[in-house]
Coordinates of C-alpha atoms in Angstrom, one line a residue:
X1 CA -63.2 75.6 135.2
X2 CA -62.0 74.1 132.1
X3 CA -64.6 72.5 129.7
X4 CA -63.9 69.1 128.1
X5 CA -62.6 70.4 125.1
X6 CA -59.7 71.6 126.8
X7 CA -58.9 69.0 128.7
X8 CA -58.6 66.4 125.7
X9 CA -56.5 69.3 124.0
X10 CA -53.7 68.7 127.3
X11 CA -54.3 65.0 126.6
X12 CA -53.6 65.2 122.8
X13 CA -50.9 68.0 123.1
X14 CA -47.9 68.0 120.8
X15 CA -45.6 68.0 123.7
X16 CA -45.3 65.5 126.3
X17 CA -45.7 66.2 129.7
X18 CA -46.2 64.2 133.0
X19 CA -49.2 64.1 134.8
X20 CA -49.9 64.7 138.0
X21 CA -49.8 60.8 139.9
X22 CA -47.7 60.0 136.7
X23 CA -44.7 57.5 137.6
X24 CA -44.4 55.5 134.4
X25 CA -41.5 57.2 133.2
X26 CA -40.3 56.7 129.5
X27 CA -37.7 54.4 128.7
X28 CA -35.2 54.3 126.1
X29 CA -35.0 51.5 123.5
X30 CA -31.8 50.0 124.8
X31 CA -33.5 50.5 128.1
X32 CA -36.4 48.2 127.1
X33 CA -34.4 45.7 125.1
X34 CA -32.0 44.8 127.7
X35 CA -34.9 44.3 129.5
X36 CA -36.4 41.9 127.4
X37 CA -33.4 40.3 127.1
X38 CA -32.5 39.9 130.7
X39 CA -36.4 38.4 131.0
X40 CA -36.0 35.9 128.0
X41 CA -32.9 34.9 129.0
X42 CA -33.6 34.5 132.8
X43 CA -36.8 32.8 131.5
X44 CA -34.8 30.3 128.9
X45 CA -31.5 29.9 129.9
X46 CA -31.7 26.0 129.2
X47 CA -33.5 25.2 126.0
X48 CA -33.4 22.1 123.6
X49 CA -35.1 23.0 120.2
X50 CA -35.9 20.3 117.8
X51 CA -36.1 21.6 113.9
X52 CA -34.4 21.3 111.0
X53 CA -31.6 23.4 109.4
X54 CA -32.0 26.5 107.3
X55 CA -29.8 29.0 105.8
X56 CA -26.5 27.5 107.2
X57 CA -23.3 29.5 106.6
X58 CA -19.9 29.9 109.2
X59 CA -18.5 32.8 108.9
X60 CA -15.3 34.1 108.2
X61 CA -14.5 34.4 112.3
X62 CA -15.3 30.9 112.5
X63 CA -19.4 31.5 113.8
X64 CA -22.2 29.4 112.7
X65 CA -25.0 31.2 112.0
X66 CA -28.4 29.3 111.1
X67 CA -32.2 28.9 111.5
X68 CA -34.0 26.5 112.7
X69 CA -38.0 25.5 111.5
X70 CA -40.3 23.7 112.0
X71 CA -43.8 23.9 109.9
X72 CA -45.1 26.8 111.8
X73 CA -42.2 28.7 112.8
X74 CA -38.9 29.7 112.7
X75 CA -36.1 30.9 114.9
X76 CA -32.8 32.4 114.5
X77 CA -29.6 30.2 115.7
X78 CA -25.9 30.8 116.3
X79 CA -23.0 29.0 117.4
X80 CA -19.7 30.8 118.3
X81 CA -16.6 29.2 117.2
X82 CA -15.4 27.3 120.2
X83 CA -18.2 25.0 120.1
X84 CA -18.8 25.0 116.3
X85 CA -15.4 23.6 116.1
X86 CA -16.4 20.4 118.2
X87 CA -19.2 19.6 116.5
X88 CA -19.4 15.8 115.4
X89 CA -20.8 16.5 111.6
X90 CA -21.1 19.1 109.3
X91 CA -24.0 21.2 109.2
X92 CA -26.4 21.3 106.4
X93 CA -29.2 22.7 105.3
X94 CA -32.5 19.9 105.7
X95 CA -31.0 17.9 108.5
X96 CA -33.0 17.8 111.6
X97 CA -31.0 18.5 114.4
X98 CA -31.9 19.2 118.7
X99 CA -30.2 22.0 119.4
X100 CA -29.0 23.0 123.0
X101 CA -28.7 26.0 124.6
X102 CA -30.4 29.9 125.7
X103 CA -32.5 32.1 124.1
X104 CA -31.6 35.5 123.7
X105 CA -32.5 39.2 122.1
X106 CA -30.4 40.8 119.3
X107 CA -31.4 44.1 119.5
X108 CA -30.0 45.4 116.7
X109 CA -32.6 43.9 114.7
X110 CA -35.3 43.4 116.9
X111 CA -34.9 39.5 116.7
X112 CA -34.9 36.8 119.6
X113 CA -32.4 34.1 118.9
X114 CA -30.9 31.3 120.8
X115 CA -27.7 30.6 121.2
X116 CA -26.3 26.9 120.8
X117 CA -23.8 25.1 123.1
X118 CA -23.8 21.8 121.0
X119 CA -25.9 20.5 118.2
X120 CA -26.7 17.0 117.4
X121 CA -28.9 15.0 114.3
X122 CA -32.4 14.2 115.6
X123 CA -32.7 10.5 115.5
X124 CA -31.1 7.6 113.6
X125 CA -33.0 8.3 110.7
X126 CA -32.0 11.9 110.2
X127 CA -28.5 10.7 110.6
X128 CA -29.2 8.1 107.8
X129 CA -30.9 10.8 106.2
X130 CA -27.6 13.1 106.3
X131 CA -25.4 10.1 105.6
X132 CA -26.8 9.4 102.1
X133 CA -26.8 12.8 101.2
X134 CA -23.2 13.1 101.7
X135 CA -22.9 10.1 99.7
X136 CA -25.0 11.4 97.0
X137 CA -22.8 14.5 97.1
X138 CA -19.2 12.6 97.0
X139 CA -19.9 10.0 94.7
X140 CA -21.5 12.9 92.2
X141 CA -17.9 14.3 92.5
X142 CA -16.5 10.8 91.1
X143 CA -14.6 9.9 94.6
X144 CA -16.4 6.1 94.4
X145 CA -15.6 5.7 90.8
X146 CA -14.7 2.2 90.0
X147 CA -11.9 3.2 87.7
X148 CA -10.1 5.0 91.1
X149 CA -9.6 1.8 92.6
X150 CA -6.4 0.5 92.7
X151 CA -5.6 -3.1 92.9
X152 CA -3.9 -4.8 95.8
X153 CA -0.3 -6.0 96.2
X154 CA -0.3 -9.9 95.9
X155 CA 2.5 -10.5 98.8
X156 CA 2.9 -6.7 100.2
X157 CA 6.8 -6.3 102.5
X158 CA 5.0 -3.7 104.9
X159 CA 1.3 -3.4 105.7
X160 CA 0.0 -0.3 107.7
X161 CA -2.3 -0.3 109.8
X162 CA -4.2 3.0 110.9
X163 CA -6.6 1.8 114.6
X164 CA -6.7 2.3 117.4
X165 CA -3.5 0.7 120.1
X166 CA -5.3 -0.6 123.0
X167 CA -8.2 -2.0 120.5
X168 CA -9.0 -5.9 120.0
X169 CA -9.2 -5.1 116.1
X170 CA -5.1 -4.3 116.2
X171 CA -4.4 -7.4 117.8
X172 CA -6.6 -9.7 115.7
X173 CA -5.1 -8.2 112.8
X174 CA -1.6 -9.0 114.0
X175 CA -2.3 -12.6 115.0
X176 CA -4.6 -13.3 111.4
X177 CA -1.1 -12.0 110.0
X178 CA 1.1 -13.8 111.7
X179 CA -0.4 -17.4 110.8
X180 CA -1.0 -17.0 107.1
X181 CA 2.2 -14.5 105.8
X182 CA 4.4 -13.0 108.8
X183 CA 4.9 -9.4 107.2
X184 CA 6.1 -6.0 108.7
X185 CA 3.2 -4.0 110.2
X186 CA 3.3 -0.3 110.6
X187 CA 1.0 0.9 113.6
X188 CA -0.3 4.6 113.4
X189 CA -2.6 4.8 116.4
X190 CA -5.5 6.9 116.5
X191 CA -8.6 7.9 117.9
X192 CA -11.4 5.7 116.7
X193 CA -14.9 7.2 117.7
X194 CA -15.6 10.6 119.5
X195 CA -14.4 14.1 119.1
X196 CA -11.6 14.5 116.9
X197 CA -11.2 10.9 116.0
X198 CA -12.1 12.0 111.8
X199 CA -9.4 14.0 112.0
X200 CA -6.6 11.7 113.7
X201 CA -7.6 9.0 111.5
X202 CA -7.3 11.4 108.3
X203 CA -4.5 12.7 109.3
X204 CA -2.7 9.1 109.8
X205 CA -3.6 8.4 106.1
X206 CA -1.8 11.1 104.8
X207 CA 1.0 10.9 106.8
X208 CA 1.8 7.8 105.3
X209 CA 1.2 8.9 101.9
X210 CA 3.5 11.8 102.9
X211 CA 6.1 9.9 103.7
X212 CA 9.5 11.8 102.9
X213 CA 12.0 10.3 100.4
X214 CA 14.6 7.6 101.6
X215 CA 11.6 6.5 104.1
X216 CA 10.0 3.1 102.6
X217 CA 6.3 3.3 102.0
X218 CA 4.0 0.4 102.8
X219 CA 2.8 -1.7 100.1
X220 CA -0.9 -1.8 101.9
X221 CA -3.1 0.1 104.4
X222 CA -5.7 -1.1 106.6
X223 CA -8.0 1.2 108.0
X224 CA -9.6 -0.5 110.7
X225 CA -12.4 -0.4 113.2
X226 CA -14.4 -2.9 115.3
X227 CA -18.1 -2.8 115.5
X228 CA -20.5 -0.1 117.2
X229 CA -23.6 2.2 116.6
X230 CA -24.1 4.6 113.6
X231 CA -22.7 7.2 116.3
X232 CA -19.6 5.1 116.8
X233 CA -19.3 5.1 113.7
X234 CA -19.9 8.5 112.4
X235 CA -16.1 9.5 112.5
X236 CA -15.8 7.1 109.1
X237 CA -18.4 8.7 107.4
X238 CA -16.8 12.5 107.7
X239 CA -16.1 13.9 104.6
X240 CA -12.4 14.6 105.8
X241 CA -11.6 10.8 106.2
X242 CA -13.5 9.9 103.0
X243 CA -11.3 12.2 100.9
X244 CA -8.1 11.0 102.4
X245 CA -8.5 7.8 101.7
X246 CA -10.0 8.4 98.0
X247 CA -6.4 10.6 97.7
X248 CA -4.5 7.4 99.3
X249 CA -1.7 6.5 96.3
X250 CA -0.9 3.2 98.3
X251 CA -3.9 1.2 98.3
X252 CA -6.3 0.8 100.9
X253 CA -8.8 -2.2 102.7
X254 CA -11.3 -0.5 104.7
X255 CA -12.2 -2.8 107.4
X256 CA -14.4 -0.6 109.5
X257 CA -17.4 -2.3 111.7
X258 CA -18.6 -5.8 110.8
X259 CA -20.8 -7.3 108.1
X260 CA -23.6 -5.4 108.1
X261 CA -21.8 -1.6 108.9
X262 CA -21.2 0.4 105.8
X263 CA -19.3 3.7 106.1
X264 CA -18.0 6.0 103.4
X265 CA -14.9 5.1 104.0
X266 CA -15.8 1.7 102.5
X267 CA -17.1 3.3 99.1
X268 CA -14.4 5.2 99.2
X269 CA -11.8 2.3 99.7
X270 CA -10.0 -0.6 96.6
X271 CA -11.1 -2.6 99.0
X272 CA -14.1 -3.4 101.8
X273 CA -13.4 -6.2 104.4
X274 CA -16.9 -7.1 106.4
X275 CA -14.4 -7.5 109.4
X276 CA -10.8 -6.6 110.3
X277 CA -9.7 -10.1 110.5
X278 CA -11.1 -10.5 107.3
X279 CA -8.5 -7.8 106.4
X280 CA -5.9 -9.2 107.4
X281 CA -7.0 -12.5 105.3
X282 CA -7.1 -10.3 102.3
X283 CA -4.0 -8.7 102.5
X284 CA -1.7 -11.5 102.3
X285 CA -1.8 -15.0 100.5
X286 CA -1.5 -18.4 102.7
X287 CA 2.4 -19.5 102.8
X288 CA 1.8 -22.6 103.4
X289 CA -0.7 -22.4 100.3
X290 CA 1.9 -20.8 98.0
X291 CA 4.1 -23.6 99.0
X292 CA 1.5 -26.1 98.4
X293 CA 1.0 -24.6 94.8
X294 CA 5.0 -24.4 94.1
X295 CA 5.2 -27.9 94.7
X296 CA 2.0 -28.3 92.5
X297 CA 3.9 -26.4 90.1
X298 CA 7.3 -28.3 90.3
X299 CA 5.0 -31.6 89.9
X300 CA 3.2 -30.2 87.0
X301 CA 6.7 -29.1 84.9
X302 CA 8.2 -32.3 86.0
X303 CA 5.3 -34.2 84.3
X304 CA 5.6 -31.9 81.6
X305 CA 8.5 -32.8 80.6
X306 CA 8.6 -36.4 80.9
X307 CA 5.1 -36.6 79.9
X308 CA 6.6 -36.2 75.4
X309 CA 9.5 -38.6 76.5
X310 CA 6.1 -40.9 77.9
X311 CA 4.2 -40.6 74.5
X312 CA 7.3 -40.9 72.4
X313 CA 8.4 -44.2 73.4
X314 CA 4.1 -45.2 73.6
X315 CA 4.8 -44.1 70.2
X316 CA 7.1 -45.5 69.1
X317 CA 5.9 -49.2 70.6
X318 CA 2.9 -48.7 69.0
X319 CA 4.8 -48.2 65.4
X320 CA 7.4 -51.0 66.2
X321 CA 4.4 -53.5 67.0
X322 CA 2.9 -52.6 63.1
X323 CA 6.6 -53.4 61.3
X324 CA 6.6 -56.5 59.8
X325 CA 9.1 -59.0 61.2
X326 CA 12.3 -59.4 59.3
X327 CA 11.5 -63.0 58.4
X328 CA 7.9 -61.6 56.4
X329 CA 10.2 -59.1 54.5
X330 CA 12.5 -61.2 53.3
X331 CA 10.0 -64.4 52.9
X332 CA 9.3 -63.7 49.1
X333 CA 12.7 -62.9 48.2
X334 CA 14.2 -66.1 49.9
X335 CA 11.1 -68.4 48.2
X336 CA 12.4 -66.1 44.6
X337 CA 16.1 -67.7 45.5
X338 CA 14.9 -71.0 46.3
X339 CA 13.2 -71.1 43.1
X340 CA 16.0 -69.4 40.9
X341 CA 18.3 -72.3 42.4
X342 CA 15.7 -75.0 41.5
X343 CA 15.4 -73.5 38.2
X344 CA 19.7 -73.3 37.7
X345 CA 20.4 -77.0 38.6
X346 CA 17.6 -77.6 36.4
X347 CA 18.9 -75.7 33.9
X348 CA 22.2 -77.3 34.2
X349 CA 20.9 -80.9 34.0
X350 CA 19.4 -80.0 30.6
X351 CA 21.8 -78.4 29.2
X352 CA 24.5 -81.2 30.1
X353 CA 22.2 -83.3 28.6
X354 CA 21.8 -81.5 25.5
X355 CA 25.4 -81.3 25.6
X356 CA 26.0 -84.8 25.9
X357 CA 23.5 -85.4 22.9
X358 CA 25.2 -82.9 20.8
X359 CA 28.9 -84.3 21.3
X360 CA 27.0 -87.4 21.0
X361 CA 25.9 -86.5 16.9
X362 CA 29.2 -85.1 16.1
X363 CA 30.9 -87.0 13.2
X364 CA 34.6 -86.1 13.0
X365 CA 36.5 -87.0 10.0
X366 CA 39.9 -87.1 9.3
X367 CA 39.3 -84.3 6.6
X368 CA 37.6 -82.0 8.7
X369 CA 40.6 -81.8 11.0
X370 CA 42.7 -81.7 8.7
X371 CA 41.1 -78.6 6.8
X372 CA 40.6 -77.2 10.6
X373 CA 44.4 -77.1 10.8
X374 CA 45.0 -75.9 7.6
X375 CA 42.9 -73.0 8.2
X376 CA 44.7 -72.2 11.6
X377 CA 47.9 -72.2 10.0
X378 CA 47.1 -70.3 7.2
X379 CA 46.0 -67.6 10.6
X380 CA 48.7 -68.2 12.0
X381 CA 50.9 -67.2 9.3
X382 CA 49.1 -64.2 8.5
X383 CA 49.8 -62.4 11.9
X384 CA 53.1 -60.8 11.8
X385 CA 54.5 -60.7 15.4
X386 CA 57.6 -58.2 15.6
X387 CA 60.1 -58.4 18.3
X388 CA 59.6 -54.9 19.8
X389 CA 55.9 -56.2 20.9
X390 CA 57.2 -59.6 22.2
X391 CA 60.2 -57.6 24.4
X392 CA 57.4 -54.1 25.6
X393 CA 55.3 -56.9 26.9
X394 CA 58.1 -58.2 28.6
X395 CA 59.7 -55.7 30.2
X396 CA 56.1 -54.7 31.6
X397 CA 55.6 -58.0 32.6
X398 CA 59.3 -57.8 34.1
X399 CA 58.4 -54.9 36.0
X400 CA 55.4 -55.9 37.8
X401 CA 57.0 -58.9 38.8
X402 CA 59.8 -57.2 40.4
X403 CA 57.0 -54.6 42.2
X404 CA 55.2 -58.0 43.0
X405 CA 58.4 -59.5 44.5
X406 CA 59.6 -56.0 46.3
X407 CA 55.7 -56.1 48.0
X408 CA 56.5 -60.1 48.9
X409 CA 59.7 -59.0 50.5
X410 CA 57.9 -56.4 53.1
X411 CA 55.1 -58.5 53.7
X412 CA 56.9 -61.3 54.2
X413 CA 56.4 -62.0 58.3
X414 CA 59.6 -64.1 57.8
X415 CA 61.9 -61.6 56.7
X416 CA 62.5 -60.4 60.4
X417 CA 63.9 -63.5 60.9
X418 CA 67.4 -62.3 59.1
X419 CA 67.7 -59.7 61.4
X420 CA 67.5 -61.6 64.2
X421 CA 63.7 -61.8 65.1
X422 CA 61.6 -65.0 65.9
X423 CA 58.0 -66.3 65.6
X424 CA 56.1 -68.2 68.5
X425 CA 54.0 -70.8 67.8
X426 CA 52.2 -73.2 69.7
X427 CA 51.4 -76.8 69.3
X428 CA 48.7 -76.1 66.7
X429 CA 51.0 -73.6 64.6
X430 CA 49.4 -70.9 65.5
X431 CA 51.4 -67.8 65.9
X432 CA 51.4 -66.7 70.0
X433 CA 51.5 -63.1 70.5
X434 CA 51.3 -62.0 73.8
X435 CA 52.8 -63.3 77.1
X436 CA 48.9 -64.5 78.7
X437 CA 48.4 -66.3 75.7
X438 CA 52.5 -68.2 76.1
X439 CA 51.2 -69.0 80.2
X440 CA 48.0 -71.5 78.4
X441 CA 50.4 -73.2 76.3
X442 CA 52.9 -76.2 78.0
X443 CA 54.9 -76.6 75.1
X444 CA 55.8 -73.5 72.1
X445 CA 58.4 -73.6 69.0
X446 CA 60.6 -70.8 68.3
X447 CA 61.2 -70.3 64.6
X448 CA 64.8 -68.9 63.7
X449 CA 66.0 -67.9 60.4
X450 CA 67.8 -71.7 59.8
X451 CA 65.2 -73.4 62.0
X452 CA 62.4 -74.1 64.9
X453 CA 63.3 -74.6 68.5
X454 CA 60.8 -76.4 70.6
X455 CA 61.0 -74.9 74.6
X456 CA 58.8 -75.9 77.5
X457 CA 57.0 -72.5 79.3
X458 CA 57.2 -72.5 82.7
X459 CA 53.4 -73.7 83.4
X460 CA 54.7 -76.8 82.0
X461 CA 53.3 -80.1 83.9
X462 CA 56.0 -82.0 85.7
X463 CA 55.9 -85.2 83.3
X464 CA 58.0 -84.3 80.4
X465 CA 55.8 -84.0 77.5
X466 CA 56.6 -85.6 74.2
X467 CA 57.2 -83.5 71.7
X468 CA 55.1 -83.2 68.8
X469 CA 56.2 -84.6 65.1
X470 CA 55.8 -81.8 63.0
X471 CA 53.9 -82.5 60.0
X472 CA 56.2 -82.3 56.2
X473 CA 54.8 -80.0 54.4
X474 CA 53.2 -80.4 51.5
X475 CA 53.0 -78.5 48.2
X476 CA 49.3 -77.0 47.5
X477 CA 47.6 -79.4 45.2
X478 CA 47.5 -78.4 41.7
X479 CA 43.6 -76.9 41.0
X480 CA 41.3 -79.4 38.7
X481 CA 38.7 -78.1 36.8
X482 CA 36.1 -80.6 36.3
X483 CA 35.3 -81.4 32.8
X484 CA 31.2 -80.0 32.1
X485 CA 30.8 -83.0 29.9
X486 CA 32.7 -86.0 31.9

């Protein structure tokens, strides 16, 4: 029989044979790999895994591919494209996320996996979490810049409004409108929360930045949303919508949420509204407001431009009030004449007086007169008058008298009366020119060339009146001259 030796040599032999009893047969890898994956899989065919996101990339087919950690451990994930294309963010490396789905083998590397259905953020805080990274990230890139914001239209023609149709938000919005500024509203309805609602509502924006030429643009977009969870939300904080509106050229009022919700789309906005209504408020003025302030206005220009006329003539009251009254001006210059006068008759007095002393003196002889007269003949005979002077300052003198009499002859109101024209006078002699002024007068003389004619007018009274003896006229007395001295 065979010694030990030997029978550890058959154990230990270079080729493999079966034993006797031997049914353990040896299977191939792929033999033993689909059977671990038929066991894992049968074993975990429903899983939720809770860990946080590592080595995220989608490739080119559309696939996610991913690992998931925790402290301890790791695991391999993927997501085929159907469902990676209905996820509700975007994956990211350090977001904690529960993932659902199976676990599985890849063989080809000797790996267990698991494959996800759907993938969601662990918790409200690793949303937050997620949420101000993508902020971070976005406003590094400059898309919340103040100096992108554009200001907003004081009275916009056409506002649009990207919400939902069946909302309350769309309705308030209309009716806030409607009482302060009726103005055109463009509706682009949308999806506001769930699957595919970031992409609606991005798409919306565009279009009416898009819109082709000869179509007119709104002046104002609202994008609009009532309140809700960070979830309901979520759609607003997508990188998609965020960039749309930061692109918008019209500008845009993000009212998304109330007060105290803050999306990216508001940071991304010219404008935040804490509510819809709000919105609306912002969009457009008050017209009973405006017309308020236009009659302010009309008030104010009207006061304006009486108000110079006002001070003028307060001016000018003011200025009359300090002139001195006529009667002060010419005060001194009256008592000057008063005293001047005074002073003349004075003057006069004494001088007639001296006068009257000096005639008074005066001794005339007979020889002063007589040497008086010599000396004016001996004068008289010294100037040698020649005819020629005597007869030039005749014939001057002839001449103006003729000029003189021609002058008389066309002023004369009588020299009419040749050619057949008469004067009217009434009682009083005084010449009656015009028929009203004949009516006052009972009685009126006609002058002729050869003589007057008294008539009686027809306002005459019945009782004949008497007619008036006309005064003989009388040649102007001849002018005295008072002697100074008598």
């Amino acid at each position: 029989m065979p010694g030990p030796s030997s029978q550890s040599d058959a154990e230990n032999g270079l080729v493999a044979r079966s034993g006797e009893g031997d049914n353990a047969a040896p299977l191939s890898i792929t033999e033993i790999s689909t059977m671990l994956k038929r066991t894992v899989e049968d074993r975990f065919g429903f899983v939720r895994l809770r860990g946080e996101l590592s080595g995220v990339k989608r490739a080119a087919s559309g696939h996610l591919y991913c690992s998931l950690k925790d402290e301890k451990a790791v695991i391999d994930g993927v997501m085929w494209r159907g469902n990676a294309g209905r996820l509700g963010f975007l994956p990211e490396d350090g977001i904690e996320v529960v993932a659902t789905g199976k676990l599985t083998t890849y063989a080809g590397r000797s790996k267990y996996q698991i494959v996800m259905d759907s993938m969601e953020i662990a918790g409200e805080g690793a949303l937050l979490a997620l949420l101000e990274k993508t902020r971070l990230r976005l406003e590094k890139e400059g898309l919340f810049a103040p100096e992108r914001k554009k200001a907003l239209p004081f009275l916009p023609k056409a506002i649009a409004v990207v919400t939902s149709p069946t909302g309350a938000v769309i309705r308030d919005i209309l009716h806030r409108l409607a009482d302060r500024f009726p103005s055109q509203v463009l509706v682009w309805p949308v999806l506001v929360q769930g699957q595919g609602s970031a992409d609606q509502v991005a798409s919306a924006i565009r279009g009416f930045s898009d819109l082709p030429e000869g179509v007119p643009k709104p002046d104002l977009l609202i994008v609009a949303r009532g309140g809700g969870s960070i979830e309901d939300l979520w759609g607003f904080n997508e990188e998609v919508v965020v960039r749309a509106i930061a692109d918008c050229p019209i500008p845009v009022i993000s009212a998304v949420g109330h007060e105290t919700d803050t999306t990216l789309a508001d940071f991304a906005a010219d404008q935040r509204a804490p509510t819809p209504t709000a919105a609306a408020e912002m969009a457009v003025p008050v017209r009973a407001e405006l017309a308020a302030t236009l009659e302010d206005l009309a008030y104010r220009k009207k006061r304006a431009i009486v108000r110079p006329v006002t001070l003028g003539r307060e001016r000018l009251d003011v200025r009359i009030k300090r002139l001195p009254r006529p009667e002060a001006l010419l005060q001194p210059q009256v008592q000057r004449l008063d005293d001047l006068a005074d002073r003349l008759r004075r003057g006069l007095k004494d001088r007639t007086a001296k006068g009257r002393e000096k005639l008074g003196s005066l001794r005339i002889s007979s020889a002063t007169l007589t040497r008086n007269l010599r000396d004016a003949q001996q004068k008289l005979s010294a100037n040698r008058l020649t005819p020629a002077l005597v007869e030039n300052r005749a014939a001057r003198d002839t001449e103006r008298f003729a000029a003189l009499e021609r002058l008389f002859q066309s002023l004369n109101p009588e020299a009419p009366l040749q050619r057949g024209f008469v004067l009217v006078k009434d009682a009083d002699g005084n010449l009656v020119r015009t028929k009203a002024a004949a009516e006052k007068h009972s009685q009126l003389g006609v002058k002729f060339a050869d003589g007057v004619l008294d008539v009686v007018t027809g306002s005459a009274p019945s009782a004949p009146a008497k007619a008036k003896k006309r005064k003989p006229r009388t040649d102007a007395a001849q002018d005295r001259q008072d002697d100074l001295f008598g």
